[in-house]
Coordinates of C-alpha atoms and ligand atoms in Angstrom, one line a residue:
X1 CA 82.3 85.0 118.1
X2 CA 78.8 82.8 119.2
X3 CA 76.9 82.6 116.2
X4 CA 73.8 84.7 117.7
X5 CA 76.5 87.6 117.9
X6 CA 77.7 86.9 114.2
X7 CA 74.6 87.4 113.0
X8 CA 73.2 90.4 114.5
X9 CA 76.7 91.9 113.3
X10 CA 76.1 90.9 109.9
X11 CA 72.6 91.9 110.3
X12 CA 73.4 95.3 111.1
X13 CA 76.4 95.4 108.3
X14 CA 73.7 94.3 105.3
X15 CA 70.9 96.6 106.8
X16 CA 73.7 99.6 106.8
X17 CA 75.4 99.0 103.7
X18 CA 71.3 99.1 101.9
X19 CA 71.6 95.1 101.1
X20 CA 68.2 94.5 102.3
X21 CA 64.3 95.9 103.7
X22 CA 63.7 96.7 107.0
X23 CA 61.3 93.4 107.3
X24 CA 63.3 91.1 104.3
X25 CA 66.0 88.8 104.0
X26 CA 67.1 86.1 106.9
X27 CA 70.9 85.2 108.1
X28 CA 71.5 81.4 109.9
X29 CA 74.4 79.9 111.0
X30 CA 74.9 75.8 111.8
X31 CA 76.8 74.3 114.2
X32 CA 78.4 70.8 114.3
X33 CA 75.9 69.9 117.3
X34 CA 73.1 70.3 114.7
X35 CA 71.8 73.6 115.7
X36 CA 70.5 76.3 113.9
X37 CA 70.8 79.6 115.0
X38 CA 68.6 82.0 112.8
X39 CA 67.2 85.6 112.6
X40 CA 63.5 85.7 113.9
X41 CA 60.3 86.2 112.0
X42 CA 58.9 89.7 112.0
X43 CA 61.6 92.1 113.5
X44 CA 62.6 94.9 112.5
X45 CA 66.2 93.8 110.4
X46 CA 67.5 97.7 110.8
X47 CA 68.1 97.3 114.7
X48 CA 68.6 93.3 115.5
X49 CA 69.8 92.4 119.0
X50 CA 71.8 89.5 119.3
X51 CA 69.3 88.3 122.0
X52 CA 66.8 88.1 119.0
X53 CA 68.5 85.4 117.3
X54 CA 67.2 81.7 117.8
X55 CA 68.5 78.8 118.0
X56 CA 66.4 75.7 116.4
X57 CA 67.8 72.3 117.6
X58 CA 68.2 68.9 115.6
X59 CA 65.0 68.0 117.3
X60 CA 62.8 70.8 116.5
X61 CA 63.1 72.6 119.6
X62 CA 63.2 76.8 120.0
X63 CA 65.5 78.5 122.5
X64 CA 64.5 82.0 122.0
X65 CA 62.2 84.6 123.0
X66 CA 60.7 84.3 118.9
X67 CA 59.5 82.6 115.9
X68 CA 62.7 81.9 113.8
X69 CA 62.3 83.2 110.6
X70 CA 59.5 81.7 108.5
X71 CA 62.5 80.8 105.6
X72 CA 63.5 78.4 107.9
X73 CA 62.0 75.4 105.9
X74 CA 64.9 76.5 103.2
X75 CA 67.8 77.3 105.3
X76 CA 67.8 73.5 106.9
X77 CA 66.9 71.9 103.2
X78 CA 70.0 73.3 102.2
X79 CA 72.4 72.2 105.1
X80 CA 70.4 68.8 105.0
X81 CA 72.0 68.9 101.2
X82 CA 75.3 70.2 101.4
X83 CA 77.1 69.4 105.0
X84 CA 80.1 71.5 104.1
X85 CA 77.9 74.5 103.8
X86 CA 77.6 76.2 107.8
X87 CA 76.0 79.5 107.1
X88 CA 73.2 80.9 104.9
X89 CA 72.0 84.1 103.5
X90 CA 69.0 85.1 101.9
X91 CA 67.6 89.1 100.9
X92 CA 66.0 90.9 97.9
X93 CA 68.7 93.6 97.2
X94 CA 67.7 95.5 94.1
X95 CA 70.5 94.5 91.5
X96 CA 69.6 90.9 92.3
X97 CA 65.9 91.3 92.4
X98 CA 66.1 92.9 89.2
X99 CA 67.7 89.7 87.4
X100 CA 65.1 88.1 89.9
X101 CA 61.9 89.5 87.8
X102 CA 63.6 89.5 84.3
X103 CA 64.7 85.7 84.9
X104 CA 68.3 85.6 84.2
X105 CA 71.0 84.9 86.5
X106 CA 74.2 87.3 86.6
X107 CA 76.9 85.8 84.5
X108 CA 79.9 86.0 86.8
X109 CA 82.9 85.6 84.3
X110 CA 82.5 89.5 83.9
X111 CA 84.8 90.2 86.3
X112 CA 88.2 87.2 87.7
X113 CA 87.6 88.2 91.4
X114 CA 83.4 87.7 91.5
X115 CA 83.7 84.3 89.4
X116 CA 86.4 83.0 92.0
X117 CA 84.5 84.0 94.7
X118 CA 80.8 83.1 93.9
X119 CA 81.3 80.7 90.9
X120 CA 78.6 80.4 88.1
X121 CA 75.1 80.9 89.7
X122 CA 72.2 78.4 90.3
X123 CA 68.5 79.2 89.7
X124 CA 65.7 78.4 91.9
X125 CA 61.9 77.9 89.7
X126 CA 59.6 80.2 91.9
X127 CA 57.7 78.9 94.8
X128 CA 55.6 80.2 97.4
X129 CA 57.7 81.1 100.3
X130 CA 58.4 79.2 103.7
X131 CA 57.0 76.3 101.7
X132 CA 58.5 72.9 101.3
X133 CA 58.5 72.8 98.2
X134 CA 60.6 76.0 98.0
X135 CA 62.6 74.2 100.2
X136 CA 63.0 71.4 97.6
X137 CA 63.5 74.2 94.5
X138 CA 66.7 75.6 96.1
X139 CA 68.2 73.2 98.0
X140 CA 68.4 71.0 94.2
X141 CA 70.6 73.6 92.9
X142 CA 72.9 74.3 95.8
X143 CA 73.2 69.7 95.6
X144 CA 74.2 70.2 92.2
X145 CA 77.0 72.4 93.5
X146 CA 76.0 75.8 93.3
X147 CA 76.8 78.0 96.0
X148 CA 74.6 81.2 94.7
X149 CA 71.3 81.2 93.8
X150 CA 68.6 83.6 91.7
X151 CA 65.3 82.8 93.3
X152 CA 62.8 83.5 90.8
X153 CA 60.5 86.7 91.6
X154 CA 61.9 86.8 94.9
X155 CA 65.6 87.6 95.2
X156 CA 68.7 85.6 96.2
X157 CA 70.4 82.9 98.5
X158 CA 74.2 81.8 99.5
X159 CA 75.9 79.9 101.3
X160 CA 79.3 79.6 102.7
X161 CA 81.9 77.5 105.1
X162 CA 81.2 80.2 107.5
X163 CA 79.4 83.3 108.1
X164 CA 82.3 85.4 106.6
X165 CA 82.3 83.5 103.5
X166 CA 78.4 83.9 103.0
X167 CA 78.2 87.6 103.5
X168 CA 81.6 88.3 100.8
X169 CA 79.8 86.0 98.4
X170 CA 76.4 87.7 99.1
X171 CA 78.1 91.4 98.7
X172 CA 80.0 90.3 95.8
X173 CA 77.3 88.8 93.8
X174 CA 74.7 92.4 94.4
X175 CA 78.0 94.4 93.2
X176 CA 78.5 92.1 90.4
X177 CA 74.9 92.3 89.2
X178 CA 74.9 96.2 89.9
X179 CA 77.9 96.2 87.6
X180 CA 76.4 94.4 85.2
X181 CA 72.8 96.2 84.7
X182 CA 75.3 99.5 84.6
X183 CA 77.5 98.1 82.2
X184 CA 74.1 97.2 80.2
X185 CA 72.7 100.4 79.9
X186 CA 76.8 102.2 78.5
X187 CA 76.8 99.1 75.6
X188 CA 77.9 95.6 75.3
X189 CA 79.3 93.8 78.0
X190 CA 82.4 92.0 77.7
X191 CA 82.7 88.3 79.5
X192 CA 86.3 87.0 80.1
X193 CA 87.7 83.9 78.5
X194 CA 89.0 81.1 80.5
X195 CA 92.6 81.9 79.5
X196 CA 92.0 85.6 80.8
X197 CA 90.3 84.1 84.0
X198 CA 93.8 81.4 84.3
X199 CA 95.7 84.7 84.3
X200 CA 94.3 86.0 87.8
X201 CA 94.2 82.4 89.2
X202 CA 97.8 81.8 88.4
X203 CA 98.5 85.2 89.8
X204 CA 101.1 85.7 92.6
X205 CA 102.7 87.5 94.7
X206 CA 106.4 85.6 94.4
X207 CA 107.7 88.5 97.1
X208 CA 110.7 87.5 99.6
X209 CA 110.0 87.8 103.4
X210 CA 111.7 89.8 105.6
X211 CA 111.3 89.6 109.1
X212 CA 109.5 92.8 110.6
X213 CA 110.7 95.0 113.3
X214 CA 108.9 97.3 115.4
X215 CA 106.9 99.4 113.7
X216 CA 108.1 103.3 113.9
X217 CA 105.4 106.4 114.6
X218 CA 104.8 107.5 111.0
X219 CA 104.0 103.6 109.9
X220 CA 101.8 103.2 112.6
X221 CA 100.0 106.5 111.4
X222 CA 100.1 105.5 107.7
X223 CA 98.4 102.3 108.5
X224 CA 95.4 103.4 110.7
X225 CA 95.4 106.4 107.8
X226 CA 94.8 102.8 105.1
X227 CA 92.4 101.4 107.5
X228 CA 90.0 104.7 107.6
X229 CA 89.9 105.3 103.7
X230 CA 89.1 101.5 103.3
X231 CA 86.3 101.6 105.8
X232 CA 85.2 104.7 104.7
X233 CA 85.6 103.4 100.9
X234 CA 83.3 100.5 102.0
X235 CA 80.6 102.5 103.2
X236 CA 80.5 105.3 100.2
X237 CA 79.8 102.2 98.5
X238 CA 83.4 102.4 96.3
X239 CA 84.4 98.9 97.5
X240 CA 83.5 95.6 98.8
X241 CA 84.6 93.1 101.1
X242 CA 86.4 90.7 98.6
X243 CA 87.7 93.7 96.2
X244 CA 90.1 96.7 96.5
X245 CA 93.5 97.4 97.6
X246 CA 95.2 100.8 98.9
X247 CA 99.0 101.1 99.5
X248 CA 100.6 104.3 100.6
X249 CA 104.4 104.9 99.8
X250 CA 106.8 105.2 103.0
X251 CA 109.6 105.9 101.6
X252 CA 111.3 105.5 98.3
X253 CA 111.7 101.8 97.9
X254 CA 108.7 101.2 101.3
X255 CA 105.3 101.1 100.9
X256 CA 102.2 99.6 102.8
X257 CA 99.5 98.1 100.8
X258 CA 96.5 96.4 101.8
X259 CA 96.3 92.3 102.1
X260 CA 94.7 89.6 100.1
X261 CA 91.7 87.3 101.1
X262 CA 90.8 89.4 104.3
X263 CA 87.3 91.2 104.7
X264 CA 87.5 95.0 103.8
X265 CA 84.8 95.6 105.9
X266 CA 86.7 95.0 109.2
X267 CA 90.6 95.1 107.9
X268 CA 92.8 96.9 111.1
X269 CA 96.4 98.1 110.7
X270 CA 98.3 94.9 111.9
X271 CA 96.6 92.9 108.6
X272 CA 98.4 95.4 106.5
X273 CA 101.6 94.5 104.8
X274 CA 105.1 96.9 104.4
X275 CA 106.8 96.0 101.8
X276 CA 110.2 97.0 102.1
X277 CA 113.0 96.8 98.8
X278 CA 111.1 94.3 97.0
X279 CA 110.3 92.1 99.8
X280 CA 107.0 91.3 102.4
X281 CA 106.4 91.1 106.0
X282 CA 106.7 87.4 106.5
X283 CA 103.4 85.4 106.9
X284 CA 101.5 88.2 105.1
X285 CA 100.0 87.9 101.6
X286 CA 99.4 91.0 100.0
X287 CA 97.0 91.9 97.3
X288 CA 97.7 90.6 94.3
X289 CA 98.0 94.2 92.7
X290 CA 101.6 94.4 94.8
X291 CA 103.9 94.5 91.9
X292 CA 101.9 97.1 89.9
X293 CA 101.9 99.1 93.2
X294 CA 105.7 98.7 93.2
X295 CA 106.3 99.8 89.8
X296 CA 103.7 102.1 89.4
X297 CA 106.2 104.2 93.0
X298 CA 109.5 103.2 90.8
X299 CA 108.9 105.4 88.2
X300 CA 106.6 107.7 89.9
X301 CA 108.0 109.9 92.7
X302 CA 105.4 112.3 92.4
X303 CA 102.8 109.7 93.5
X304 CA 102.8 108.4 97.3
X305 CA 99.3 106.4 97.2
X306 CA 97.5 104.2 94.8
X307 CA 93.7 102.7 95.1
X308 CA 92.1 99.9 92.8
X309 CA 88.8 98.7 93.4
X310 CA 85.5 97.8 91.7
X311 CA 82.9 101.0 92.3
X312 CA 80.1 99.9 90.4
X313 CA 79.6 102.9 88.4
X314 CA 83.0 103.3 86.9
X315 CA 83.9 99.5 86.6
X316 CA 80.7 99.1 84.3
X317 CA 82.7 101.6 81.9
X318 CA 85.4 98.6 82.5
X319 CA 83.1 95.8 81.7
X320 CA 81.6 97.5 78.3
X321 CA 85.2 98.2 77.1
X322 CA 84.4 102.1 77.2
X323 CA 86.0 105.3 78.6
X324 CA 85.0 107.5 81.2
X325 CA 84.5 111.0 79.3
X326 CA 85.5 113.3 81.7
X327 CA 84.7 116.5 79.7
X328 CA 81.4 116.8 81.5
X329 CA 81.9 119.4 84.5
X330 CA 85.2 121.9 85.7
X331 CA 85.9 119.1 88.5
X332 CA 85.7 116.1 86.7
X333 CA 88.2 117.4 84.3
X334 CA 90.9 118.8 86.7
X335 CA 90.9 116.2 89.3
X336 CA 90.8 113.4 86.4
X337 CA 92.0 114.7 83.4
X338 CA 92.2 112.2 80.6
X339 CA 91.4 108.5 81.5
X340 CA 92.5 105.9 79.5
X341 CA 91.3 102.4 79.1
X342 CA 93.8 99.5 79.4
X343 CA 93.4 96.3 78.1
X344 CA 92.9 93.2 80.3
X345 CA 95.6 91.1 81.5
X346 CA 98.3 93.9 81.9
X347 CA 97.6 94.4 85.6
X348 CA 99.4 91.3 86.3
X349 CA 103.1 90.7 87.1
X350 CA 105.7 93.6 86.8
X351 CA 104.9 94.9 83.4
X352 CA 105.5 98.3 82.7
X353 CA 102.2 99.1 80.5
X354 CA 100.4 100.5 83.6
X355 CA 103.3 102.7 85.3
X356 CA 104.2 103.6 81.7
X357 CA 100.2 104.8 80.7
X358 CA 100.3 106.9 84.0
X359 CA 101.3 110.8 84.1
X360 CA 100.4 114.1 85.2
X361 CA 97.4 114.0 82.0
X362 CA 96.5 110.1 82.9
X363 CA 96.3 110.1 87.0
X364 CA 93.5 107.4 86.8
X365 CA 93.4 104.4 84.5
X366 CA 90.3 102.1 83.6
X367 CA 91.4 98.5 83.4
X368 CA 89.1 96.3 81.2
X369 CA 87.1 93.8 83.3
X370 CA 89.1 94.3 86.5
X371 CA 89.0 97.8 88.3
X372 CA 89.3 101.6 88.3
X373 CA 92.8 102.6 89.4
X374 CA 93.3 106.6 90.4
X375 CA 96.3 107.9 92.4
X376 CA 97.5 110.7 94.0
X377 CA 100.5 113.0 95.9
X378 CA 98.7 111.7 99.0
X379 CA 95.8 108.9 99.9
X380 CA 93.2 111.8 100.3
X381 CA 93.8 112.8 96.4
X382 CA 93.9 108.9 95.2
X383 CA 90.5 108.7 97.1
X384 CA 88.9 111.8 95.5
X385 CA 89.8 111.4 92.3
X386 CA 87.6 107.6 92.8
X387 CA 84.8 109.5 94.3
X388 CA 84.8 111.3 91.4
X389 CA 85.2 109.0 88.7
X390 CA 82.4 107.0 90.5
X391 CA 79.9 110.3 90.7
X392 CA 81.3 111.7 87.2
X393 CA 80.4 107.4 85.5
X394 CA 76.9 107.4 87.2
X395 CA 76.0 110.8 85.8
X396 CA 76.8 109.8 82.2
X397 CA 75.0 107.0 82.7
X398 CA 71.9 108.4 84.5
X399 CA 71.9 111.5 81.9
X400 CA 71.0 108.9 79.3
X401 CA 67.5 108.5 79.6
X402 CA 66.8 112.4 80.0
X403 CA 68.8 113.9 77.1
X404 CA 72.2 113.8 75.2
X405 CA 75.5 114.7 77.4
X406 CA 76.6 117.9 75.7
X407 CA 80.4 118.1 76.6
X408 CA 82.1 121.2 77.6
X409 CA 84.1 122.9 74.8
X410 CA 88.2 122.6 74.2
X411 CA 87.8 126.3 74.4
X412 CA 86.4 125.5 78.4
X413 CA 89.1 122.8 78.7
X414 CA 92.2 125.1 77.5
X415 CA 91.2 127.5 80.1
X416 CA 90.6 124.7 83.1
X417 CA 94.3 123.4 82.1
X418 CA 95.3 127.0 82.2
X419 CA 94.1 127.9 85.3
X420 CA 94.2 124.8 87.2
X421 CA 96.9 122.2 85.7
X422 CA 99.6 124.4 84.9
Ligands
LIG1 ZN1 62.5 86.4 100.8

């Protein structure tokens, strides 16, 4: 795709998914001929054409009907310090601002997938902006090897081999540092240790391949059904582009689950992988979470979809070592019953902790600094049941600062199991 085109789609996919202001936040991309093709100054960033984007050559011409953007100064300081980095992104979403204005930086060992995706994050002394010397602030910290940056009272920058990379470390780190500030305000948050962040590294998928035939009518159905609920699951805000894997069962020993390292935001049924008797597609990776997925459908035949991912809300219960109490309202209750908290580390390889804490009572599990995992009979219950651990985690949290969360009585719950889980 030309990088004018890249950027007006990422434009429109920050804008829509409430990453930045109508009039803030700038998106360039390099090219190996030296140019720099950049958002323009002073246009609305809700409806950016791609005929709006300019292109700034090594010589300091403009081909464009507009001012680039008047972060420019910043954007080429940066490329003039790190060569291998070909796209940059800068904004003031709220999570991020917030650190912004309080001066700290996010600590990203709160969670394996965020630390291997942004690393540790830079910080950048405030300056005024489009000046040089801003300029000279940020592009210090990305020379020292920092690929994400806190700007003092202002908001954030990244960078990345490509456009693609920028925008999953740019998501990742808002939804890290919305985590966080949630995770904040339930208690204290847990970081991981090195040997707990070795244990996702080190984490694969050891599958054999099979070689795929044609796909059959109900496959093809089952993976365009995956495809919606991810997209759908990306826009309600439930899960990002580097984060989050669904598999529906097939069969009794198939199942299709989502892949690894590909953007959420834009996944279609052909990146999907059926994994048939123990073994993959050949040339696919799936998500790490396979063999989980596997044995969670061994010993459950009841359940025919799982969904993991990192909803900011209900991971924060993940990242303070704390339960969701679901004795809050009817709904929560029924559709989530009781949800326990597992400890870090067993969501790798094929132990049985996970498939063995699941049941009828326990259809969603919280696992310590990684994810919220629900499931369900089909993929529509697996993704209600997150839609409502996510609403059901930001309403204890929110009901904090206006009064104490009076539960409903085990009186109210006999009769909920009575008239709805028996
Ligand atoms: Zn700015």
């Amino acid at each position: 795709m030309p990088p004018s085109e890249q950027i007006a789609q990422l434009m429109a996919l920050i804008y829509g998914t409430g990453l930045t202001t109508t009039s803030g936040g700038n998106i360039s991309i390099k090219e190996s001929n030296g140019d720099i093709w950049i958002t323009p100054a002073a246009l609305d960033k809700g409806s950016l054409k791609v005929d709006q984007v300019v292109c700034v050559h090594p010589d300091g011409s403009v081909t464009g009907d507009y001012a680039p953007s008047s972060e420019l100064p910043f954007h080429q300081a940066i490329y003039e310090k790190r060569p291998d980095i070909k796209s940059v992104i800068h904004a003031h979403p709220p999570a991020l601002v917030s650190y912004s204005i309080v001066r700290k930086k996010p600590d990203t060992s709160v969670l394996p997938q965020v630390l291997s995706t942004c690393g540790q994050v830079g910080y950048a002394s405030y300056r005024l902006p489009g000046t040089k010397e801003l300029g000279e602030s940020i592009s210090r910290e990305f020379e020292s090897g920092f690929n994400c940056l806190i700007m003092e009272n202002h908001g954030t920058v990244v960078g990345g081999a490509d456009s693609d990379q920028a925008f999953q470390r740019f998501e990742t780190l808002e939804f890290c540092a919305r985590t966080l500030i949630r995770g904040h305000q339930i208690g204290t948050v847990n970081l991981l240790s090195n040997e707990q962040i070795s244990m996702f590294d080190g984490a694969t998928d050891n599958l054999g391949e099979f070689q795929s035939e044609s796909q059959g009518h109900s496959e093809q159905q089952v993976r365009e059904e995956i495809c919606t609920y991810v997209h759908r699951a990306c826009r309600q805000k439930l899960m990002i582009s580097t984060y989050g894997t669904v598999s529906v069962r097939l069969d009794t020993d198939d199942f299709i689950i989502t892949p690894t390292g590909i953007n959420r935001h834009y996944i279609e049924p052909n990146d999907l992988v059926l994994i048939s008797n123990g073994t993959k597609e050949s040339g696919k990776q799936p998500s790490r979470a396979v063999h989980i997925h596997q044995e969670i459908y061994k010993k459950h035949p009841e359940i025919n979809s799982i969904i993991s991912t990192q909803s900011p809300n209900a991971t924060a219960y993940c990242v303070s070592g704390k339960t969701i109490d679901t004795h809050t309202i009817p709904e929560s209750y029924f559709l989530l019953n009781d949800i326990k908290l597992m400890p870090f580390g067993c969501q790798f390889g094929s132990s049985s902790v996970i498939p063995d804490a699941l049941s009828k009572e326990s259809p969603v599990l919280l696992i310590q600094n990684d994810a919220i995992l629900t499931t369900g009979g089909t993929i529509l219950q697996a993704f209600d049941r997150l839609e409502v651990a996510e609403f059901s985690a930001r309403s204890l949290i929110d009901s904090k600062s206006i009064g104490k969360m009076v539960p409903i009585s085990q009186n109210d719950i006999r009769q909920i199991k009575e008239k709805f889980l028996s």
